[in-house]
């Protein structure tokens, strides 16, 4: 199709009216342009943030895909050993919804914890012997033992935690914060994502892009995924024969062409394209330095564990998270799969803990010794817990496992304004239902927003005729876990 014929077909309704009505729309659009001749960045249209003084400047979310077993790791319940092999009472589990793996299972014997628990630190926190390094920082942690959620399957449950809805399409938490608070780094994205999985590939958890998507926010705010091999970001290296100065010239010419299109159509995605080209150019210089661990002291590397040099490992990603925090990245999302232990609890749980325990604790200690923990919020937890009853048959010990469990589970937080050395909330004597100071996913999200200086009810974005927010129409700040 000839360009002059094709051009009108790409005009949006808004752009059409902007060019009509004696140019008044174009004048209004022009008033939004900055001194550089570009459209006002979309984040400038957000409510003035923060709403109040924040306690945290950044978040590192260590999301444990697949759901760690709370009753084997943090939520000590002697009742499970007492009832081992007996049917869990109907008044506890009756009428509850589970995944298809145990939804039709009529035999539900209680499974006692497969680990040993002991108390640690001045706080006396109960922690499994599978997590000795985490136990060593117990007094820095705030355990929430009354978490509960709605979905019973992985993808909806993770999406619910990260976006406030079970269906894909809403902005993720990191996108919301990038949109509202912007970036403290000129050379790195404000929202970075890294993924890893257990070496045994014991479960088939998939890392969907919408876990770090921007939804209906401009795509500028979606997470930038750092890869587990090769260049951390695709096309980070220039093609053979292209110098940095030549690359600069190409980008300048592209920016001029995109600015013309931006003036014509007013599409914010064009402004996104311009800004992302510029970010990519700056990352060509900043990322190689970011990923160079050669100047890290040996004792720091040893603290993160033997996998720290293996790109794409959980340990490597945890050290990267600390380096990203030092460089002003607002939200770092680490996702580690391998906790979905339906038939291999007796073997895989210990392996998962060995792979993640030291790096998780090292990150907290490393941030603390550098003075970064006070304003960095670290979160560790999965999308739900595991059932206190057994999936399978009690006699088949090699096939022991636990199903998905949304009714009570545990996560921990450290730094960023959180009270250290406490346990908030409680589940019942079987670890089945949250019964004391219950914390819903939306309450958790509201609390994170509050720590970042944001009133979750006031931070909204209008889309399809409705004001959307991360917490949907729910959520209360859990003030009991926030420090003075």
Short mmCIF file of C-alpha atoms in Angstrom, two decimals:
data_model
loop_
_atom_site.label_atom_id
_atom_site.label_comp_id
_atom_site.label_asym_id
_atom_site.label_seq_id
_atom_site.Cartn_x
_atom_site.Cartn_y
_atom_site.Cartn_z
CA UNK A 1 0.00 0.00 0.00
CA UNK A 2 1.39 3.49 -0.85
CA UNK A 3 2.62 5.35 2.26
CA UNK A 4 0.26 8.29 1.74
CA UNK A 5 -2.70 5.89 1.62
CA UNK A 6 -1.48 3.78 4.53
CA UNK A 7 -0.80 6.69 6.91
CA UNK A 8 -4.43 7.66 7.70
CA UNK A 9 -5.24 4.06 8.62
CA UNK A 10 -2.84 4.29 11.57
CA UNK A 11 -4.40 7.44 12.99
CA UNK A 12 -6.07 6.81 16.33
CA UNK A 13 -9.40 8.41 17.17
CA UNK A 14 -7.62 10.69 19.63
CA UNK A 15 -5.06 11.69 17.05
CA UNK A 16 -7.80 12.41 14.51
CA UNK A 17 -9.60 14.78 16.86
CA UNK A 18 -6.28 16.25 17.88
CA UNK A 19 -5.69 17.30 14.29
CA UNK A 20 -9.27 18.56 13.89
CA UNK A 21 -11.38 21.32 15.48
CA UNK A 22 -9.27 24.15 14.09
CA UNK A 23 -6.14 22.71 15.66
CA UNK A 24 -7.26 23.09 19.27
CA UNK A 25 -6.52 19.43 19.96
CA UNK A 26 -3.03 19.83 18.54
CA UNK A 27 -2.50 22.90 20.71
CA UNK A 28 -3.57 20.94 23.78
CA UNK A 29 -1.24 18.10 22.85
CA UNK A 30 1.58 20.53 22.26
CA UNK A 31 1.19 21.90 25.78
CA UNK A 32 2.17 18.47 27.08
CA UNK A 33 5.50 18.43 25.31
CA UNK A 34 8.65 18.91 27.32
CA UNK A 35 11.52 21.21 26.53
CA UNK A 36 13.09 18.33 24.60
CA UNK A 37 10.13 18.19 22.25
CA UNK A 38 8.95 14.81 23.51
CA UNK A 39 5.64 13.86 25.04
CA UNK A 40 5.47 14.21 28.80
CA UNK A 41 6.53 10.88 30.31
CA UNK A 42 3.44 8.92 31.40
CA UNK A 43 4.64 8.70 35.02
CA UNK A 44 4.29 12.47 35.28
CA UNK A 45 0.56 11.99 34.82
CA UNK A 46 0.34 9.73 37.88
CA UNK A 47 -0.69 11.12 41.28
CA UNK A 48 2.12 12.94 43.06
CA UNK A 49 4.08 10.24 44.83
CA UNK A 50 5.06 9.29 47.41
CA UNK A 51 1.98 10.25 49.40
CA UNK A 52 4.01 10.29 52.62
CA UNK A 53 7.56 9.62 53.75
CA UNK A 54 8.51 6.07 52.69
CA UNK A 55 10.27 3.59 54.94
CA UNK A 56 11.64 1.65 51.94
CA UNK A 57 13.16 2.91 48.70
CA UNK A 58 13.30 -0.41 46.90
CA UNK A 59 12.02 -3.99 47.05
CA UNK A 60 13.72 -7.32 46.37
CA UNK A 61 11.10 -10.05 46.01
CA UNK A 62 12.44 -13.60 46.31
CA UNK A 63 9.40 -15.43 44.94
CA UNK A 64 9.62 -19.17 45.51
CA UNK A 65 7.56 -20.66 42.65
CA UNK A 66 5.72 -23.84 43.45
CA UNK A 67 4.95 -23.05 47.10
CA UNK A 68 7.30 -24.06 49.95
CA UNK A 69 5.75 -26.29 52.59
CA UNK A 70 5.06 -24.00 55.55
CA UNK A 71 4.45 -26.89 57.96
CA UNK A 72 7.86 -28.39 57.15
CA UNK A 73 9.85 -25.14 57.25
CA UNK A 74 8.41 -22.39 59.48
CA UNK A 75 5.02 -23.24 61.00
CA UNK A 76 5.82 -25.78 63.71
CA UNK A 77 2.77 -27.87 64.61
CA UNK A 78 3.34 -30.72 67.11
CA UNK A 79 -0.21 -31.84 66.36
CA UNK A 80 0.93 -33.15 62.98
CA UNK A 81 3.32 -35.67 64.57
CA UNK A 82 0.63 -36.65 67.06
CA UNK A 83 -1.89 -37.28 64.28
CA UNK A 84 0.53 -38.73 61.72
CA UNK A 85 -1.29 -41.30 59.59
CA UNK A 86 -4.73 -40.49 60.98
CA UNK A 87 -7.46 -38.78 58.96
CA UNK A 88 -7.49 -35.00 59.29
CA UNK A 89 -10.76 -34.01 61.03
CA UNK A 90 -13.68 -33.07 58.76
CA UNK A 91 -14.30 -29.95 60.81
CA UNK A 92 -10.83 -28.76 59.75
CA UNK A 93 -10.66 -29.75 56.08
CA UNK A 94 -14.24 -30.55 55.12
CA UNK A 95 -15.75 -28.62 52.22
CA UNK A 96 -12.45 -27.01 51.20
CA UNK A 97 -11.37 -26.66 47.58
CA UNK A 98 -8.07 -28.22 46.45
CA UNK A 99 -6.33 -28.86 43.15
CA UNK A 100 -7.43 -31.78 40.98
CA UNK A 101 -4.55 -33.82 42.42
CA UNK A 102 -6.31 -34.24 45.78
CA UNK A 103 -9.75 -32.81 45.04
CA UNK A 104 -11.12 -36.32 44.64
CA UNK A 105 -8.89 -37.96 47.22
CA UNK A 106 -11.09 -39.32 50.03
CA UNK A 107 -8.19 -40.63 52.13
CA UNK A 108 -6.43 -37.63 53.72
CA UNK A 109 -3.98 -38.83 56.38
CA UNK A 110 -2.13 -36.19 58.35
CA UNK A 111 1.56 -36.06 57.46
CA UNK A 112 3.90 -35.05 60.25
CA UNK A 113 6.68 -32.62 59.38
CA UNK A 114 9.61 -34.35 57.70
CA UNK A 115 12.15 -31.97 59.24
CA UNK A 116 13.26 -31.10 62.77
CA UNK A 117 12.31 -27.72 64.24
CA UNK A 118 14.12 -25.64 66.81
CA UNK A 119 13.92 -22.07 68.09
CA UNK A 120 16.47 -19.46 67.11
CA UNK A 121 17.67 -16.03 68.18
CA UNK A 122 16.29 -13.82 70.90
CA UNK A 123 12.95 -13.91 69.08
CA UNK A 124 12.69 -17.67 69.52
CA UNK A 125 11.49 -18.15 65.95
CA UNK A 126 10.77 -21.75 64.95
CA UNK A 127 12.77 -22.70 61.85
CA UNK A 128 13.42 -26.07 60.23
CA UNK A 129 16.87 -27.65 60.37
CA UNK A 130 16.77 -27.62 56.53
CA UNK A 131 17.30 -23.83 56.72
CA UNK A 132 20.29 -23.24 59.05
CA UNK A 133 21.37 -19.99 57.37
CA UNK A 134 17.88 -18.51 57.51
CA UNK A 135 17.69 -19.58 61.16
CA UNK A 136 20.89 -17.60 61.73
CA UNK A 137 19.19 -14.33 60.73
CA UNK A 138 15.89 -15.05 62.54
CA UNK A 139 16.14 -11.84 64.56
CA UNK A 140 16.23 -9.80 61.35
CA UNK A 141 13.07 -11.39 59.98
CA UNK A 142 9.37 -10.80 60.32
CA UNK A 143 7.42 -14.03 59.76
CA UNK A 144 3.80 -13.74 58.64
CA UNK A 145 2.22 -17.08 59.54
CA UNK A 146 -1.38 -16.22 58.71
CA UNK A 147 -1.13 -15.60 54.98
CA UNK A 148 -4.07 -16.84 52.93
CA UNK A 149 -5.17 -16.51 49.33
CA UNK A 150 -7.92 -17.51 46.86
CA UNK A 151 -6.49 -19.52 43.90
CA UNK A 152 -5.53 -23.19 44.23
CA UNK A 153 -3.27 -23.45 41.16
CA UNK A 154 0.13 -21.93 40.48
CA UNK A 155 -0.26 -19.47 37.61
CA UNK A 156 -3.43 -17.80 38.95
CA UNK A 157 -1.96 -17.69 42.46
CA UNK A 158 1.33 -16.10 41.36
CA UNK A 159 -0.56 -13.66 39.14
CA UNK A 160 -2.78 -12.79 42.11
CA UNK A 161 0.22 -11.99 44.30
CA UNK A 162 1.98 -9.93 41.65
CA UNK A 163 -0.93 -8.12 39.97
CA UNK A 164 -3.92 -8.27 42.34
CA UNK A 165 -5.97 -10.38 39.92
CA UNK A 166 -6.00 -14.05 38.97
CA UNK A 167 -6.22 -13.43 35.23
CA UNK A 168 -3.33 -12.07 33.20
CA UNK A 169 -3.56 -8.51 31.94
CA UNK A 170 -3.12 -6.26 34.96
CA UNK A 171 0.13 -4.44 35.77
CA UNK A 172 2.55 -6.29 38.00
CA UNK A 173 3.68 -4.84 41.31
CA UNK A 174 7.04 -3.78 39.93
CA UNK A 175 5.35 -2.00 37.02
CA UNK A 176 3.06 -0.10 39.39
CA UNK A 177 6.03 1.07 41.46
CA UNK A 178 8.08 2.00 38.39
CA UNK A 179 5.15 3.99 37.03
CA UNK A 180 4.44 5.77 40.29
CA UNK A 181 7.91 6.33 41.73
CA UNK A 182 10.17 6.32 38.69
CA UNK A 183 13.77 5.24 38.81
CA UNK A 184 16.78 6.13 40.96
CA UNK A 185 19.12 4.85 38.25
CA UNK A 186 19.95 6.51 34.93
CA UNK A 187 21.77 3.50 33.53
CA UNK A 188 19.58 0.56 34.56
CA UNK A 189 15.86 -0.19 34.38
CA UNK A 190 13.76 0.54 37.44
CA UNK A 191 12.28 -2.99 37.34
CA UNK A 192 14.51 -6.05 36.77
CA UNK A 193 13.49 -9.72 36.73
CA UNK A 194 15.67 -12.83 37.05
CA UNK A 195 14.57 -16.46 37.05
CA UNK A 196 16.13 -19.75 38.12
CA UNK A 197 15.04 -23.31 38.75
CA UNK A 198 16.18 -26.38 40.59
CA UNK A 199 18.97 -28.28 38.84
CA UNK A 200 16.88 -31.46 38.93
CA UNK A 201 14.06 -29.80 36.95
CA UNK A 202 11.72 -31.56 39.33
CA UNK A 203 8.61 -29.60 38.38
CA UNK A 204 7.29 -27.92 35.27
CA UNK A 205 6.68 -24.40 36.52
CA UNK A 206 6.66 -21.89 33.65
CA UNK A 207 7.79 -18.28 33.98
CA UNK A 208 5.12 -16.37 32.08
CA UNK A 209 6.02 -12.89 30.83
CA UNK A 210 2.86 -11.44 32.34
CA UNK A 211 4.35 -12.08 35.79
CA UNK A 212 6.38 -8.92 35.18
CA UNK A 213 4.17 -7.26 32.58
CA UNK A 214 2.90 -3.69 32.55
CA UNK A 215 -0.69 -4.60 31.70
CA UNK A 216 -2.60 -1.47 30.73
CA UNK A 217 0.23 0.82 31.88
CA UNK A 218 2.63 2.01 29.17
CA UNK A 219 5.02 -0.80 28.28
CA UNK A 220 7.95 1.31 29.46
CA UNK A 221 7.15 0.06 32.95
CA UNK A 222 7.25 -3.69 32.35
CA UNK A 223 10.09 -5.63 33.95
CA UNK A 224 13.33 -6.15 32.05
CA UNK A 225 14.29 -9.81 32.24
CA UNK A 226 17.97 -10.60 32.68
CA UNK A 227 18.75 -13.92 31.02
CA UNK A 228 20.43 -16.87 32.69
CA UNK A 229 23.08 -17.36 30.01
CA UNK A 230 25.00 -15.30 27.47
CA UNK A 231 24.39 -11.57 27.42
CA UNK A 232 22.03 -10.72 30.30
CA UNK A 233 19.91 -8.73 27.86
CA UNK A 234 19.43 -9.58 24.18
CA UNK A 235 21.35 -7.48 21.67
CA UNK A 236 23.44 -5.89 24.44
CA UNK A 237 26.51 -6.18 22.23
CA UNK A 238 26.88 -4.15 19.05
CA UNK A 239 27.13 -6.05 15.75
CA UNK A 240 30.60 -6.58 14.35
CA UNK A 241 31.85 -3.44 12.69
CA UNK A 242 29.58 -1.04 14.59
CA UNK A 243 31.37 1.24 17.02
CA UNK A 244 29.70 2.95 19.97
CA UNK A 245 29.85 6.30 18.18
CA UNK A 246 28.14 4.84 15.10
CA UNK A 247 25.47 3.30 17.36
CA UNK A 248 24.94 6.73 18.94
CA UNK A 249 24.39 8.28 15.54
CA UNK A 250 21.91 5.59 14.50
CA UNK A 251 19.90 6.09 17.69
CA UNK A 252 19.88 9.87 17.24
CA UNK A 253 18.47 9.47 13.74
CA UNK A 254 15.89 6.95 14.92
CA UNK A 255 14.86 9.30 17.73
CA UNK A 256 14.23 12.13 15.25
CA UNK A 257 12.04 9.90 13.10
CA UNK A 258 10.15 8.64 16.14
CA UNK A 259 9.64 12.18 17.43
CA UNK A 260 7.98 13.10 14.13
CA UNK A 261 5.62 10.15 14.49
CA UNK A 262 4.98 11.02 18.12
CA UNK A 263 3.92 14.54 17.19
CA UNK A 264 1.63 13.18 14.51
CA UNK A 265 -0.10 10.49 16.56
CA UNK A 266 0.51 11.20 20.23
CA UNK A 267 0.88 7.49 20.95
CA UNK A 268 2.67 7.02 24.32
CA UNK A 269 4.15 3.75 23.05
CA UNK A 270 6.27 5.79 20.63
CA UNK A 271 7.67 7.74 23.58
CA UNK A 272 8.31 4.37 25.23
CA UNK A 273 10.24 3.20 22.18
CA UNK A 274 12.43 6.32 22.27
CA UNK A 275 13.19 5.98 25.99
CA UNK A 276 13.89 2.24 25.73
CA UNK A 277 16.37 2.75 22.89
CA UNK A 278 18.18 5.24 25.10
CA UNK A 279 18.10 2.89 28.10
CA UNK A 280 19.48 0.06 25.98
CA UNK A 281 22.35 2.27 24.85
CA UNK A 282 23.24 3.19 28.44
CA UNK A 283 22.95 -0.45 29.53
CA UNK A 284 25.60 -1.41 27.00
CA UNK A 285 28.02 0.41 29.30
CA UNK A 286 26.46 -0.29 32.71
CA UNK A 287 25.56 -4.00 32.49
CA UNK A 288 29.08 -5.38 31.88
CA UNK A 289 30.25 -3.61 35.05
CA UNK A 290 27.15 -4.79 36.93
CA UNK A 291 27.80 -8.45 36.12
CA UNK A 292 31.54 -8.37 36.85
CA UNK A 293 32.02 -10.09 40.23
CA UNK A 294 35.83 -9.93 40.09
CA UNK A 295 36.01 -7.14 42.67
CA UNK A 296 33.69 -8.85 45.15
CA UNK A 297 35.58 -9.94 48.31
CA UNK A 298 36.07 -13.68 48.55
CA UNK A 299 34.22 -13.93 51.87
CA UNK A 300 31.15 -12.33 50.26
CA UNK A 301 31.20 -14.80 47.39
CA UNK A 302 31.55 -17.69 49.82
CA UNK A 303 28.62 -16.38 51.85
CA UNK A 304 26.31 -16.74 48.81
CA UNK A 305 27.45 -20.30 48.23
CA UNK A 306 29.22 -22.37 45.56
CA UNK A 307 26.68 -21.59 42.80
CA UNK A 308 27.31 -17.84 42.92
CA UNK A 309 29.49 -17.89 39.78
CA UNK A 310 26.98 -19.92 37.76
CA UNK A 311 24.99 -17.43 35.74
CA UNK A 312 21.29 -18.14 36.04
CA UNK A 313 21.53 -19.82 39.44
CA UNK A 314 19.57 -18.61 42.45
CA UNK A 315 22.80 -17.69 44.27
CA UNK A 316 24.04 -15.65 41.29
CA UNK A 317 20.70 -13.85 41.08
CA UNK A 318 20.73 -13.00 44.79
CA UNK A 319 24.15 -11.37 44.54
CA UNK A 320 22.98 -9.56 41.42
CA UNK A 321 19.99 -8.28 43.42
CA UNK A 322 22.31 -6.68 45.97
CA UNK A 323 24.36 -5.06 43.20
CA UNK A 324 21.17 -3.80 41.54
CA UNK A 325 20.00 -2.35 44.85
CA UNK A 326 23.31 -0.49 45.20
CA UNK A 327 22.75 1.03 41.76
CA UNK A 328 19.27 2.32 42.43
CA UNK A 329 17.00 -0.31 40.86
CA UNK A 330 13.54 0.14 42.35
CA UNK A 331 12.13 -3.40 42.14
CA UNK A 332 14.04 -6.64 41.67
CA UNK A 333 11.95 -9.77 41.19
CA UNK A 334 13.74 -13.10 41.57
CA UNK A 335 11.65 -16.18 40.77
CA UNK A 336 12.93 -19.64 41.65
CA UNK A 337 10.99 -22.76 40.67
CA UNK A 338 11.18 -26.24 42.16
CA UNK A 339 9.01 -26.18 45.29
CA UNK A 340 6.04 -28.06 43.83
CA UNK A 341 6.60 -31.29 45.77
CA UNK A 342 3.56 -33.47 45.11
CA UNK A 343 5.43 -36.79 45.01
CA UNK A 344 9.01 -36.01 46.04
CA UNK A 345 8.79 -34.18 49.36
CA UNK A 346 11.19 -36.59 51.04
CA UNK A 347 13.93 -35.94 48.51
CA UNK A 348 13.43 -32.58 46.80
CA UNK A 349 12.55 -30.35 49.75
CA UNK A 350 16.02 -30.73 51.24
CA UNK A 351 17.68 -30.05 47.87
CA UNK A 352 15.61 -26.90 47.37
CA UNK A 353 16.54 -25.65 50.81
CA UNK A 354 20.23 -26.32 50.22
CA UNK A 355 20.11 -24.33 46.98
CA UNK A 356 18.21 -21.32 48.35
CA UNK A 357 18.92 -21.08 52.08
CA UNK A 358 22.47 -19.64 52.07
CA UNK A 359 21.89 -17.14 49.18
CA UNK A 360 18.67 -15.80 50.75
CA UNK A 361 20.31 -15.27 54.13
CA UNK A 362 23.47 -13.88 52.50
CA UNK A 363 21.43 -11.24 50.68
CA UNK A 364 19.93 -9.99 53.94
CA UNK A 365 23.31 -10.00 55.72
CA UNK A 366 25.06 -8.36 52.77
CA UNK A 367 22.50 -5.56 52.55
CA UNK A 368 22.68 -5.05 56.31
CA UNK A 369 26.46 -4.76 56.50
CA UNK A 370 26.40 -2.19 53.66
CA UNK A 371 23.71 -0.07 55.33
CA UNK A 372 21.18 -0.88 52.61
CA UNK A 373 18.77 -3.09 54.57
CA UNK A 374 17.14 -0.17 56.39
CA UNK A 375 15.60 1.11 53.16
CA UNK A 376 15.48 -2.15 51.16
CA UNK A 377 12.52 -4.46 51.73
CA UNK A 378 13.35 -8.15 51.14
CA UNK A 379 10.47 -10.62 50.76
CA UNK A 380 10.72 -14.44 50.70
CA UNK A 381 7.70 -16.61 50.03
CA UNK A 382 5.59 -18.63 47.63
CA UNK A 383 2.13 -18.27 46.11
CA UNK A 384 0.49 -20.54 48.72
CA UNK A 385 1.50 -23.32 51.12
CA UNK A 386 1.23 -27.13 51.15
CA UNK A 387 -1.45 -29.31 52.69
CA UNK A 388 -0.91 -30.66 56.21
CA UNK A 389 -2.35 -33.94 54.95
CA UNK A 390 -0.62 -36.33 52.56
CA UNK A 391 -1.08 -36.50 48.83
CA UNK A 392 -0.83 -40.20 48.09
CA UNK A 393 -0.59 -43.20 50.39
CA UNK A 394 1.04 -43.16 53.81
CA UNK A 395 2.85 -46.46 53.22
CA UNK A 396 4.59 -45.25 50.06
CA UNK A 397 7.25 -43.08 51.73
CA UNK A 398 9.21 -42.52 48.50
CA UNK A 399 6.15 -40.89 46.96
CA UNK A 400 5.19 -38.66 49.88
CA UNK A 401 3.99 -35.24 48.90
CA UNK A 402 1.70 -32.34 49.75
CA UNK A 403 -0.85 -30.61 47.54
CA UNK A 404 -1.40 -26.85 47.02
CA UNK A 405 -2.81 -25.13 50.11
CA UNK A 406 -4.20 -21.54 50.00
CA UNK A 407 -5.80 -21.43 53.46
CA UNK A 408 -2.70 -20.76 55.57
CA UNK A 409 0.98 -20.36 54.79
CA UNK A 410 4.08 -18.46 55.83
CA UNK A 411 6.35 -15.86 54.26
CA UNK A 412 9.04 -13.65 55.71
CA UNK A 413 10.19 -10.08 55.22
CA UNK A 414 13.26 -8.15 56.31
CA UNK A 415 14.39 -4.52 56.31
CA UNK A 416 12.55 -1.63 54.68
CA UNK A 417 10.62 -0.52 57.77
CA UNK A 418 9.50 -3.99 58.87
CA UNK A 419 9.69 -4.92 62.56
CA UNK A 420 12.50 -7.45 62.95
CA UNK A 421 12.40 -10.53 65.14
CA UNK A 422 8.64 -11.05 65.27
CA UNK A 423 6.06 -13.58 64.09
CA UNK A 424 2.70 -12.15 63.09
CA UNK A 425 -0.52 -14.14 62.97
CA UNK A 426 -1.05 -17.85 63.41
CA UNK A 427 -2.69 -20.86 61.83
CA UNK A 428 -4.70 -23.51 63.67
CA UNK A 429 -3.12 -26.49 65.42
CA UNK A 430 -2.89 -28.41 62.13
CA UNK A 431 -1.43 -25.48 60.15
CA UNK A 432 -4.54 -25.69 58.00
CA UNK A 433 -6.49 -22.43 58.41
CA UNK A 434 -5.28 -18.95 59.27
CA UNK A 435 -7.05 -18.11 62.53
CA UNK A 436 -5.22 -15.20 64.19
CA UNK A 437 -4.44 -11.78 62.65
CA UNK A 438 -5.17 -13.12 59.18
CA UNK A 439 -3.32 -11.48 56.26
CA UNK A 440 -4.86 -11.71 52.81
CA UNK A 441 -2.85 -11.18 49.61
CA UNK A 442 -4.43 -7.72 49.18
CA UNK A 443 -3.45 -6.82 52.76
CA UNK A 444 0.10 -7.87 51.95
CA UNK A 445 0.10 -5.69 48.80
CA UNK A 446 -1.37 -2.72 50.67
CA UNK A 447 1.38 -3.05 53.28
CA UNK A 448 4.15 -3.11 50.69
CA UNK A 449 2.72 0.01 49.06
CA UNK A 450 2.54 1.71 52.45
CA UNK A 451 6.19 0.95 53.15
CA UNK A 452 7.04 2.59 49.81
CA UNK A 453 5.14 5.73 50.86
CA UNK A 454 2.00 5.01 48.84
CA UNK A 455 -1.64 4.98 49.91
CA UNK A 456 -2.85 1.97 47.92
CA UNK A 457 -6.42 3.33 47.71
CA UNK A 458 -5.30 6.60 46.12
CA UNK A 459 -2.80 5.16 43.64
CA UNK A 460 -4.96 4.30 40.63
CA UNK A 461 -4.94 4.25 36.84
CA UNK A 462 -8.03 4.80 34.74
CA UNK A 463 -8.60 2.04 32.20
CA UNK A 464 -11.76 1.10 30.31
CA UNK A 465 -13.84 3.48 32.35
CA UNK A 466 -12.66 2.27 35.75
CA UNK A 467 -10.01 3.36 38.24
CA UNK A 468 -7.79 0.31 38.75
CA UNK A 469 -5.32 -0.27 41.56
CA UNK A 470 -2.98 -3.07 42.61
CA UNK A 471 -5.22 -4.11 45.50
CA UNK A 472 -8.40 -4.12 43.37
CA UNK A 473 -11.09 -2.90 45.83
CA UNK A 474 -9.68 -4.62 48.91
CA UNK A 475 -6.72 -4.58 51.27
CA UNK A 476 -5.77 -3.14 54.65
CA UNK A 477 -2.29 -2.16 55.78
CA UNK A 478 -0.95 -4.60 58.39
CA UNK A 479 0.30 -1.95 60.78
CA UNK A 480 1.43 -4.49 63.41
CA UNK A 481 4.43 -5.52 61.27
CA UNK A 482 5.63 -1.96 60.52
CA UNK A 483 8.36 -0.49 62.67
CA UNK A 484 8.30 2.93 64.30
#
